[in-house]
Amino acid sequence: MSFKASGHDSYTVNALNRFATLLFVNQELITSVSHPEWLYSGLENGLDAIFDKITSIFKFKTKDEIALTEQYMFTQLYVVLWQYKDLVGYYTKHKDPFNLKHN
């Protein structure tokens, strides 16, 4: 899996890329198991939406804009991580996204 943020503010883009890398690497190390692509895709798609909006819409020029960005990031990352937690729970229980029988 790979992720690459893009946008006008190089500092923000670098921070987002580092955050994504840290998140993915830590998940791999914590589980010590290679998860299927569909599981990572759920997290990656959520992060893509956040990073695209942050790097294309927010300008980071005033304190109010910075505060709005931080609030947006906090709430949206919470939602994305909560959804990812649910995907991990589903994967742990079923091991196969197409097998709906309980193990």
mmCIF file of C-alpha atoms in Angstrom, residues 36-69:
data_model
loop_
_atom_site.group_PDB
_atom_site.id
_atom_site.type_symbol
_atom_site.label_atom_id
_atom_site.label_comp_id
_atom_site.label_asym_id
_atom_site.label_seq_id
_atom_site.Cartn_x
_atom_site.Cartn_y
_atom_site.Cartn_z
ATOM 1 C CA PRO A 36 -5.545 -8.235 2.961
ATOM 2 C CA GLU A 37 -5.678 -5.278 0.606
ATOM 3 C CA TRP A 38 -9.403 -4.648 1.178
ATOM 4 C CA LEU A 39 -8.718 -3.979 4.860
ATOM 5 C CA TYR A 40 -6.023 -1.396 4.182
ATOM 6 C CA SER A 41 -8.101 0.116 1.371
ATOM 7 C CA GLY A 42 -10.856 0.994 3.832
ATOM 8 C CA LEU A 43 -8.398 3.031 5.889
ATOM 9 C CA GLU A 44 -6.569 4.455 2.904
ATOM 10 C CA ASN A 45 -9.769 5.685 1.237
ATOM 11 C CA GLY A 46 -10.819 7.488 4.402
ATOM 12 C CA LEU A 47 -7.420 9.127 4.776
ATOM 13 C CA ASP A 48 -7.361 10.081 1.089
ATOM 14 C CA ALA A 49 -10.596 12.024 1.496
ATOM 15 C CA ILE A 50 -9.262 13.896 4.539
ATOM 16 C CA PHE A 51 -5.852 14.645 3.042
ATOM 17 C CA ASP A 52 -7.302 15.748 -0.311
ATOM 18 C CA LYS A 53 -9.633 18.200 1.392
ATOM 19 C CA ILE A 54 -6.937 19.551 3.692
ATOM 20 C CA THR A 55 -4.363 20.030 0.950
ATOM 21 C CA SER A 56 -6.754 21.521 -1.598
ATOM 22 C CA ILE A 57 -9.309 23.590 0.340
ATOM 23 C CA PHE A 58 -7.771 24.876 3.549
ATOM 24 C CA LYS A 59 -5.363 27.810 3.221
ATOM 25 C CA PHE A 60 -3.767 27.933 6.715
ATOM 26 C CA LYS A 61 -3.358 31.719 6.640
ATOM 27 C CA THR A 62 -5.250 32.858 9.731
ATOM 28 C CA LYS A 63 -5.605 31.444 13.223
ATOM 29 C CA ASP A 64 -9.288 30.761 12.531
ATOM 30 C CA GLU A 65 -8.458 28.756 9.409
ATOM 31 C CA ILE A 66 -5.833 26.777 11.294
ATOM 32 C CA ALA A 67 -8.299 26.098 14.115
ATOM 33 C CA LEU A 68 -10.969 24.944 11.647
ATOM 34 C CA THR A 69 -8.453 22.656 9.970
#
